[in-house]
Short mmCIF file of C-alpha atoms in Angstrom, two decimals:
data_model
loop_
_atom_site.label_atom_id
_atom_site.label_comp_id
_atom_site.label_asym_id
_atom_site.label_seq_id
_atom_site.Cartn_x
_atom_site.Cartn_y
_atom_site.Cartn_z
CA MET A 14 38.01 40.70 -13.25
CA LYS A 15 35.16 40.85 -15.91
CA MET A 16 33.98 36.84 -16.69
CA SER A 17 34.36 36.26 -20.33
CA LEU A 18 31.64 35.16 -23.17
CA SER A 19 32.72 31.76 -23.09
CA GLN A 20 32.82 31.50 -19.27
CA LYS A 21 29.20 33.31 -19.11
CA GLN A 22 27.67 30.60 -21.84
CA GLN A 23 29.43 27.85 -20.05
CA LEU A 24 27.20 28.85 -16.46
CA LYS A 25 24.12 29.61 -18.29
CA LEU A 26 24.20 26.09 -19.85
CA TYR A 27 24.96 24.92 -16.41
CA MET A 28 22.50 26.57 -14.81
CA THR A 29 19.67 25.42 -17.31
CA THR A 30 20.92 22.05 -17.05
CA GLN A 31 20.62 21.95 -13.43
CA LEU A 32 17.33 23.34 -13.42
CA ARG A 33 15.92 21.13 -15.82
CA GLN A 34 17.81 18.32 -13.49
CA SER A 35 15.56 19.87 -10.42
CA ILE A 36 12.63 19.22 -12.37
CA GLU A 37 13.69 15.95 -13.21
CA LEU A 38 13.72 14.80 -10.03
CA LEU A 39 10.55 15.85 -8.57
CA GLN A 40 8.77 13.45 -10.82
CA TYR A 41 10.94 10.44 -10.42
CA SER A 42 9.51 7.43 -8.44
CA HIS A 43 11.38 6.54 -5.62
CA GLU A 44 13.52 3.62 -7.52
CA ASP A 45 14.23 6.00 -9.96
CA LEU A 46 15.69 8.48 -7.56
CA VAL A 47 18.11 5.82 -5.96
CA GLU A 48 18.95 4.85 -9.59
CA PHE A 49 19.94 8.02 -10.59
CA VAL A 50 21.77 9.22 -7.09
CA ARG A 51 23.72 6.13 -7.53
CA GLU A 52 25.11 6.99 -11.57
CA GLN A 53 25.62 10.65 -10.34
CA ALA A 54 28.41 8.95 -7.50
CA LEU A 55 30.11 7.56 -10.47
CA GLU A 56 30.08 9.98 -13.16
CA ASN A 57 31.18 12.86 -9.82
CA PRO A 58 34.59 11.92 -8.31
CA LEU A 59 33.43 14.22 -5.40
CA ILE A 60 30.30 12.52 -4.20
CA GLU A 61 30.72 9.56 -1.47
CA LEU A 62 27.64 7.60 -0.34
CA GLU A 63 27.16 5.62 2.32
CA GLU A 64 24.81 2.54 2.23
CA THR A 65 22.23 3.29 5.45
CA THR A 66 19.66 1.09 6.70
CA SER A 67 16.97 3.06 7.58
CA SER A 68 14.07 2.59 5.54
CA TYR A 69 11.38 5.83 6.19
CA GLN A 70 11.58 9.58 6.73
CA LYS A 71 9.18 9.99 9.06
CA SER A 72 6.31 12.46 9.12
CA THR A 73 4.08 13.73 12.36
CA THR A 74 4.17 10.12 13.89
CA GLY A 75 6.53 7.70 14.62
CA PHE A 76 6.69 4.61 13.04
CA ASP A 77 9.04 1.55 12.72
CA ASP A 78 11.21 1.81 10.04
CA VAL A 79 10.00 -0.82 7.75
CA LEU A 80 8.04 -0.78 4.23
CA PRO A 81 7.98 -3.75 2.59
CA SER A 82 7.86 -3.86 -1.25
CA VAL A 83 3.95 -4.42 -2.52
CA ALA A 84 3.21 -6.14 -5.27
CA GLY A 85 -0.25 -6.16 -7.49
CA GLU A 86 -3.08 -7.52 -5.81
CA THR A 87 -5.28 -10.93 -6.90
CA ASP A 88 -8.63 -11.42 -7.63
CA TYR A 89 -9.08 -13.55 -4.44
CA ARG A 90 -7.40 -10.99 -2.41
CA ASP A 91 -9.59 -8.07 -4.01
CA GLU A 92 -12.64 -10.18 -3.34
CA LEU A 93 -11.85 -10.44 0.32
CA LEU A 94 -11.20 -6.93 0.96
CA GLN A 95 -14.34 -6.02 -0.61
CA LEU A 96 -15.98 -8.07 1.35
CA LEU A 97 -14.35 -6.92 4.45
CA HIS A 98 -15.67 -3.43 3.61
CA CYS A 99 -19.12 -4.58 3.69
CA GLU A 100 -19.28 -6.68 6.76
CA VAL A 101 -17.05 -5.13 8.92
CA LYS A 102 -18.03 -1.79 10.39
CA GLU A 103 -15.89 -1.25 13.27
CA GLN A 104 -13.30 1.03 11.42
CA ARG A 105 -10.13 0.55 13.81
CA LEU A 106 -11.24 -3.59 13.26
CA LEU A 107 -11.02 -2.73 9.32
CA TYR A 108 -8.00 -1.15 9.02
CA ALA A 109 -6.62 -4.16 11.40
CA CYS A 110 -8.35 -6.60 8.73
CA LEU A 111 -6.93 -4.98 5.55
CA THR A 112 -3.39 -4.26 7.06
CA ILE A 113 -3.58 -8.28 7.24
CA VAL A 114 -4.80 -9.02 4.37
CA HIS A 115 -2.16 -6.84 2.34
CA ASN A 116 0.96 -8.51 4.53
CA LEU A 117 -0.24 -12.25 3.75
CA ASP A 118 2.21 -14.63 1.48
CA ASP A 119 1.18 -16.27 -1.19
CA ASN A 120 0.32 -19.20 1.51
CA GLY A 121 -1.96 -16.80 3.52
CA TYR A 122 0.64 -16.92 6.54
CA LEU A 123 1.29 -13.96 8.29
CA SER A 124 4.42 -12.76 9.44
CA ARG A 125 5.11 -10.74 12.86
CA ASP A 126 8.29 -9.18 11.49
CA ALA A 127 5.84 -7.35 8.78
CA ILE A 128 2.87 -6.54 10.63
CA ALA A 129 5.05 -5.29 13.34
CA ALA A 130 5.60 -1.94 11.25
CA TYR A 131 2.01 -1.14 11.22
CA GLN A 132 1.79 -0.58 15.71
CA ILE A 133 -1.44 -2.69 15.61
CA PRO A 134 -2.28 -3.54 19.39
CA GLU A 135 -2.02 -7.01 20.12
CA ALA A 136 -5.70 -7.15 21.02
CA LEU A 137 -7.13 -5.77 17.75
CA LEU A 138 -4.56 -8.01 16.12
CA GLN A 139 -6.16 -10.95 17.35
CA ALA A 140 -9.61 -9.84 17.07
CA ALA A 141 -8.86 -8.89 13.41
CA ILE A 142 -7.00 -12.53 12.69
CA GLN A 143 -10.35 -13.91 14.12
CA GLU A 144 -12.90 -11.72 12.07
CA LEU A 145 -11.02 -13.47 9.17
CA GLN A 146 -11.94 -16.62 9.88
CA GLN A 147 -15.41 -15.61 9.28
CA HIS A 148 -14.58 -14.58 6.11
CA GLY A 149 -11.42 -16.14 3.79
CA PRO A 150 -10.44 -19.68 4.47
CA PRO A 151 -9.97 -21.22 8.08
CA GLY A 152 -6.37 -20.97 9.23
CA ILE A 153 -5.49 -17.79 7.40
CA ALA A 154 -3.21 -15.08 8.70
CA ALA A 155 -1.64 -17.25 10.94
CA PHE A 156 1.84 -16.67 12.45
CA ASP A 157 2.72 -20.30 12.00
CA LEU A 158 2.00 -24.09 11.02
CA ARG A 159 1.23 -24.70 14.71
CA HIS A 160 -1.29 -20.99 14.59
CA CYS A 161 -2.73 -22.41 11.12
CA LEU A 162 -3.97 -25.88 12.19
CA LEU A 163 -5.20 -24.52 16.03
CA LEU A 164 -7.26 -22.00 13.62
CA GLN A 165 -8.79 -24.73 11.98
CA LEU A 166 -9.77 -26.89 14.35
CA GLU A 167 -11.08 -24.50 16.68
CA ALA A 168 -13.70 -23.59 13.50
CA LEU A 169 -14.92 -27.16 13.21
CA GLU A 170 -18.34 -28.29 15.42
CA PRO A 171 -18.07 -29.95 17.72
CA ARG A 172 -14.93 -28.94 19.37
CA GLN A 173 -12.02 -31.33 18.65
CA ILE A 174 -9.89 -31.09 21.87
CA VAL A 175 -7.80 -34.00 21.23
CA ALA A 176 -6.71 -32.69 17.83
CA GLU A 177 -6.39 -29.42 19.43
CA LYS A 178 -4.06 -30.73 22.68
CA ILE A 179 -1.88 -32.73 20.14
CA VAL A 180 -1.24 -29.96 17.91
CA THR A 181 -0.40 -27.42 20.87
CA SER A 182 1.88 -29.67 22.26
CA HIS A 183 2.89 -32.91 20.12
CA LEU A 184 3.21 -31.77 16.19
CA GLU A 185 6.64 -32.80 16.78
CA ASP A 186 5.87 -36.11 18.31
CA VAL A 187 3.57 -37.02 15.33
CA ALA A 188 6.34 -36.44 13.35
CA ASN A 189 8.14 -38.60 14.84
CA SER A 190 5.52 -41.10 15.41
CA ALA A 191 6.05 -41.43 19.24
CA PHE A 192 2.50 -42.37 19.76
CA GLU A 193 2.71 -43.98 22.58
CA LYS A 194 4.14 -40.82 23.91
CA ILE A 195 1.21 -38.94 23.16
CA THR A 196 -1.19 -40.97 24.75
CA GLN A 197 0.56 -41.61 27.82
CA ALA A 198 0.69 -37.71 28.24
CA LEU A 199 -3.01 -37.20 27.09
CA HIS A 200 -4.40 -40.25 28.67
CA ILE A 201 -5.88 -41.40 25.59
CA THR A 202 -6.33 -44.38 23.61
CA PRO A 203 -5.05 -45.38 20.65
CA HIS A 204 -8.20 -45.25 18.78
CA SER A 205 -8.48 -41.71 20.22
CA LEU A 206 -5.17 -40.59 18.82
CA ARG A 207 -5.67 -42.18 15.49
CA ARG A 208 -8.98 -40.12 15.16
CA ALA A 209 -7.60 -37.31 16.25
CA ILE A 210 -4.69 -37.56 13.69
CA ARG A 211 -6.74 -38.19 10.88
CA LYS A 212 -8.95 -35.07 11.75
CA ILE A 213 -5.59 -33.18 11.68
CA GLN A 214 -4.16 -34.63 8.30
CA ALA A 215 -7.42 -33.43 6.99
CA LEU A 216 -6.69 -29.85 7.39
CA GLU A 217 -4.88 -27.54 4.95
CA PRO A 218 -1.02 -26.75 6.44
CA LYS A 219 -1.42 -23.75 3.21
CA PRO A 220 -5.00 -22.32 3.28
CA CYS A 221 -4.42 -20.16 0.34
CA ARG A 222 -1.42 -21.46 -2.05
CA SER A 223 -4.24 -22.23 -4.26
CA LEU A 224 -5.85 -18.67 -4.09
CA PHE A 225 -2.99 -16.21 -4.23
CA SER A 226 -1.06 -16.23 -7.79
CA ARG A 227 2.02 -14.66 -7.44
CA PRO A 228 2.68 -11.24 -8.75
CA ALA A 229 4.31 -10.70 -11.79
CA THR A 230 6.06 -7.06 -11.17
CA THR A 231 6.52 -5.73 -7.60
CA ILE A 232 5.87 -2.31 -7.05
CA THR A 233 7.94 -0.08 -4.48
CA PRO A 234 5.83 2.68 -2.75
CA ASP A 235 6.87 5.91 -2.63
CA ALA A 236 5.40 6.31 1.01
CA THR A 237 2.91 4.02 3.18
CA VAL A 238 -0.55 5.92 4.59
CA MET A 239 -0.73 4.40 8.32
CA LEU A 240 -3.29 4.83 10.90
CA SER A 241 -2.39 6.67 14.49
CA ASP A 242 -4.43 8.32 17.06
CA GLU A 243 -4.61 11.45 15.37
CA GLY A 244 -5.70 9.33 12.13
CA PHE A 245 -4.22 8.14 8.86
CA THR A 246 -0.49 9.66 8.16
CA PHE A 247 2.57 8.68 6.28
CA GLN A 248 6.02 8.02 5.56
CA LEU A 249 8.04 8.47 2.85
CA ASN A 250 10.28 5.71 1.95
CA THR A 251 14.22 6.29 2.22
CA ALA A 252 14.90 2.10 1.88
CA GLY A 253 17.86 1.76 -0.52
CA MET A 254 18.57 6.04 -0.58
CA PRO A 255 22.37 6.10 0.57
CA LYS A 256 23.53 8.76 2.63
CA ILE A 257 25.33 11.31 0.19
CA SER A 258 28.69 13.42 1.32
CA LEU A 259 31.46 15.27 0.06
CA SER A 260 34.42 13.31 -0.30
CA THR A 261 38.16 15.02 1.05
CA ALA A 262 40.12 12.54 -1.10
CA TYR A 263 40.68 15.75 -3.71
CA ASP A 264 41.33 18.43 -1.40
CA ALA A 265 45.16 18.64 -2.49
CA PHE A 266 44.09 18.29 -6.17
CA PHE A 267 42.54 21.86 -5.50
CA GLU A 268 46.10 23.64 -5.27
CA HIS A 269 46.54 23.03 -9.38
CA GLN A 270 44.58 25.08 -11.65
CA GLU A 271 43.37 22.62 -14.05
CA ALA A 272 42.19 20.31 -11.82
CA ALA A 273 40.72 22.82 -9.40
CA GLU A 274 38.67 24.43 -12.40
CA PHE A 275 37.12 20.51 -12.95
CA LEU A 276 36.64 20.17 -9.35
CA LYS A 277 34.82 23.37 -8.42
CA MET A 278 32.47 22.49 -11.14
CA GLN A 279 31.96 18.87 -9.95
CA PHE A 280 31.49 20.53 -6.21
CA LYS A 281 28.68 23.06 -7.71
CA ARG A 282 26.90 19.78 -9.35
CA TYR A 283 27.59 18.17 -5.79
CA GLU A 284 25.97 21.05 -3.91
CA TRP A 285 22.88 21.27 -6.76
CA LEU A 286 22.38 17.51 -6.24
CA LEU A 287 21.87 18.35 -2.22
CA HIS A 288 19.56 21.02 -2.89
CA SER A 289 17.40 19.19 -5.58
CA LEU A 290 17.06 16.23 -3.17
CA ASN A 291 15.80 18.42 -0.71
CA GLN A 292 13.55 20.42 -2.69
CA ARG A 293 12.16 16.94 -3.38
CA GLN A 294 11.61 16.12 0.04
CA SER A 295 9.86 19.04 0.66
CA THR A 296 7.75 19.48 -1.77
CA LEU A 297 6.65 15.54 -1.73
CA THR A 298 6.05 15.86 1.97
CA ARG A 299 3.92 19.08 1.76
CA LEU A 300 2.23 17.32 -0.91
CA LEU A 301 1.14 14.10 1.06
CA GLU A 302 0.10 16.01 4.25
CA ALA A 303 -2.00 17.49 2.07
CA VAL A 304 -3.21 15.23 0.20
CA VAL A 305 -3.89 12.72 3.09
CA ALA A 306 -5.39 15.07 5.15
CA HIS A 307 -8.32 15.45 2.71
CA GLN A 308 -8.83 12.16 1.86
CA GLN A 309 -8.88 10.72 5.59
CA PRO A 310 -12.19 9.48 4.48
CA PHE A 311 -10.91 7.24 1.77
CA PHE A 312 -8.35 5.45 3.52
CA TYR A 313 -11.08 4.51 6.04
CA GLN A 314 -13.53 3.38 3.88
CA GLY A 315 -11.76 3.14 0.34
CA TYR A 316 -12.90 4.62 -3.10
CA ILE A 317 -16.88 5.01 -2.02
CA ALA A 318 -15.45 7.67 0.17
CA LEU A 319 -13.19 9.56 -1.88
CA ARG A 320 -13.25 13.12 -1.86
CA PRO A 321 -13.15 15.60 -5.03
CA LEU A 322 -9.66 16.78 -5.20
CA LEU A 323 -7.93 18.63 -8.14
CA LEU A 324 -4.38 18.98 -8.57
CA LYS A 325 -4.69 23.38 -8.70
CA ASP A 326 -6.48 22.74 -5.46
CA ILE A 327 -3.22 21.44 -3.65
CA ALA A 328 -1.35 23.87 -5.92
CA ALA A 329 -3.31 26.23 -4.54
CA GLN A 330 -2.90 25.46 -0.96
CA LEU A 331 0.85 24.85 -1.27
CA GLY A 332 1.55 28.11 -3.29
CA VAL A 333 3.26 26.60 -6.25
CA HIS A 334 2.31 26.05 -9.52
CA GLU A 335 -0.12 23.38 -11.08
CA SER A 336 2.43 21.94 -13.30
CA THR A 337 4.88 21.41 -9.77
CA VAL A 338 2.01 18.95 -8.52
CA SER A 339 1.62 17.28 -12.10
CA ARG A 340 5.15 16.52 -11.78
CA ALA A 341 5.18 15.74 -8.56
CA THR A 342 2.42 12.99 -8.20
CA LYS A 343 3.75 12.00 -11.31
CA ASN A 344 4.99 7.78 -11.28
CA LYS A 345 4.18 7.95 -7.24
CA TRP A 346 2.50 4.96 -5.21
CA LEU A 347 1.11 4.61 -1.66
CA ALA A 348 1.04 1.77 0.30
CA THR A 349 -2.33 1.68 1.77
CA PRO A 350 -4.74 0.02 4.03
CA PHE A 351 -6.48 -1.06 0.46
CA GLY A 352 -3.42 -2.30 -1.02
CA THR A 353 -0.73 -0.41 -3.03
CA ILE A 354 -2.19 2.53 -5.37
CA ALA A 355 -0.89 5.43 -7.54
CA LEU A 356 -0.99 8.78 -5.66
CA ARG A 357 -2.78 10.20 -8.72
CA SER A 358 -5.92 8.03 -8.51
CA LEU A 359 -6.55 10.42 -5.24
CA PHE A 360 -7.48 13.17 -7.69
CA THR A 361 -10.98 12.97 -9.04
CA ASN A 362 -13.64 15.68 -9.94
CA ALA A 363 -16.57 16.51 -8.11
CA VAL A 364 -19.73 15.37 -10.82
CA SER A 365 -23.20 16.15 -8.25
CA GLU A 366 -24.54 18.72 -6.49
CA ASP A 367 -23.52 17.10 -3.34
CA GLY A 368 -19.50 17.05 -4.11
CA ALA A 369 -19.33 13.39 -4.58
CA SER A 370 -16.57 12.44 -6.46
CA GLN A 371 -17.06 10.56 -10.16
CA THR A 372 -14.84 7.67 -8.51
CA SER A 373 -17.45 7.24 -5.69
CA ILE A 374 -20.16 7.33 -7.13
CA LYS A 375 -19.41 4.38 -9.60
CA VAL A 376 -18.45 2.48 -6.75
CA HIS A 377 -22.03 2.85 -5.27
CA ILE A 378 -23.39 1.69 -8.31
CA GLN A 379 -21.52 -1.00 -8.70
CA ASN A 380 -22.66 -2.07 -4.85
CA LEU A 381 -25.88 -1.59 -5.52
CA ILE A 382 -26.17 -3.86 -8.49
CA ASN A 383 -23.95 -6.20 -6.65
CA THR A 384 -26.70 -6.58 -3.96
CA GLU A 385 -29.64 -6.57 -6.59
CA ASN A 386 -32.64 -8.81 -7.30
CA LYS A 387 -30.90 -10.66 -9.71
CA THR A 388 -34.34 -11.62 -11.16
CA ARG A 389 -35.21 -7.69 -11.25
CA PRO A 390 -31.98 -5.97 -12.07
CA LEU A 391 -32.35 -2.10 -11.13
CA SER A 392 -33.04 0.22 -13.98
CA ASP A 393 -30.56 3.36 -14.26
CA GLN A 394 -33.63 5.18 -13.41
CA LYS A 395 -34.01 3.11 -10.10
CA ILE A 396 -30.11 3.49 -9.70
CA THR A 397 -30.59 7.45 -9.96
CA ASP A 398 -33.43 7.42 -7.26
CA LEU A 399 -31.57 4.99 -4.46
CA LEU A 400 -28.52 7.54 -5.19
CA MET A 401 -30.52 10.25 -4.45
CA ALA A 402 -32.84 8.60 -1.53
CA LYS A 403 -29.55 6.52 0.39
CA GLU A 404 -26.37 8.59 -0.58
CA ASN A 405 -28.18 12.02 -1.29
CA ILE A 406 -26.54 11.91 -4.78
CA THR A 407 -28.13 13.59 -7.61
CA LEU A 408 -27.31 12.66 -10.67
CA ALA A 409 -29.23 12.61 -14.38
CA ARG A 410 -30.21 9.25 -15.63
CA ARG A 411 -27.99 9.75 -18.75
CA THR A 412 -25.22 10.00 -16.33
CA VAL A 413 -25.66 6.88 -14.11
CA ALA A 414 -25.72 4.78 -17.61
CA LYS A 415 -22.88 6.39 -18.81
CA TYR A 416 -21.11 5.54 -15.56
CA ARG A 417 -22.58 1.77 -16.04
CA ASP A 418 -21.23 1.64 -19.39
CA GLU A 419 -17.84 2.44 -18.05
CA LEU A 420 -17.86 -0.09 -15.64
CA SER A 421 -18.49 -2.92 -18.00
CA ILE A 422 -21.96 -3.60 -16.88
CA PRO A 423 -24.49 -4.39 -18.72
CA SER A 424 -28.05 -2.52 -19.18
CA ALA A 425 -31.12 -4.06 -16.34
CA SER A 426 -32.88 -5.72 -19.61
CA LYS A 427 -29.32 -7.96 -20.50
CA ARG A 428 -28.44 -8.22 -17.00
CA LYS A 429 -31.61 -10.57 -16.38
CA CYS A 430 -31.07 -12.00 -19.59
CA LEU A 431 -27.59 -13.34 -18.01
CA ILE A 432 -29.41 -14.88 -15.07
#
């Protein structure tokens, strides 16, 4: 039987709508996607949702299914991260330190549950915590109050042995004023006990409470980038995404002609939704595999090591149109050792003869100015010469001046006047 003109027009409109939906899904953030799926379930009686506990769609290596929402960092946290990049040279130790900093709460404490998701070996984790004591407030990255106080006591000279023993075994006794019990257990005099307690009372139980401000907004990353034995890899975030299945509650209605036409259309919508979601996941997975592989140095060293990368480069590698890559990178966020970043920030042009990216060059310029002699600030020409001598980056002096202006850094003469 030939299809009527009305049916053809209806099918064409349906296909156009579904194609537009598939394109829109690609540019949704994770949160937008979850909301969209729930809306579809409300509109389509054949879509059944089952809540899941899974947090990730795994990539090439296994990690625990945990991804905390990550908020914007505060100034102090940024300063600590920058300091760690300058001071910590061993890459795995640096990665561990950065990961810890991004998982601290507002008081500077570290949750074992949160850090467990990154599968950092215990010895490396402890080494990173000790490293942070050298650069942050004493007691930072402690697991609990006892750990926090011990970290601060261990940093004191001379060592406060009695105070350390009290914190280790008798904090509850101090709280309960069981002083005689403590003196007998530790074989110390009441005077030694009072002196040790004064030392403990002078410690800061919340080492970062005055340094970390509460974030105004929280960003849920679309994926997280983690270190494995083969380098950095990623996991897609599926937290909050329910499992979609076909409801059988309406099977009997397919026998009724009027209901059957409606249900057949809803079934097509169900199938197209599954197809669109699978296509989105496949495209995003391939995209992230390519980007993460290309930008491996960035995940070790930060923006100073960012490689040039264009949307068209990834499009050619994946065999898709550049507009597809553009949509797939829109509204996407990655949780990395350097905080939560926009996926598009990993795309940048090459601007020097050696292929250095604009972003990495700006970081080099910023670092040179940060460490310059403040009584003899570096001129733009001197910065140009140093970039060539130290980093083998060839730039014109006017380009250096342009990037310095974009960084809101005054000229050498004005920087000297500001000292």
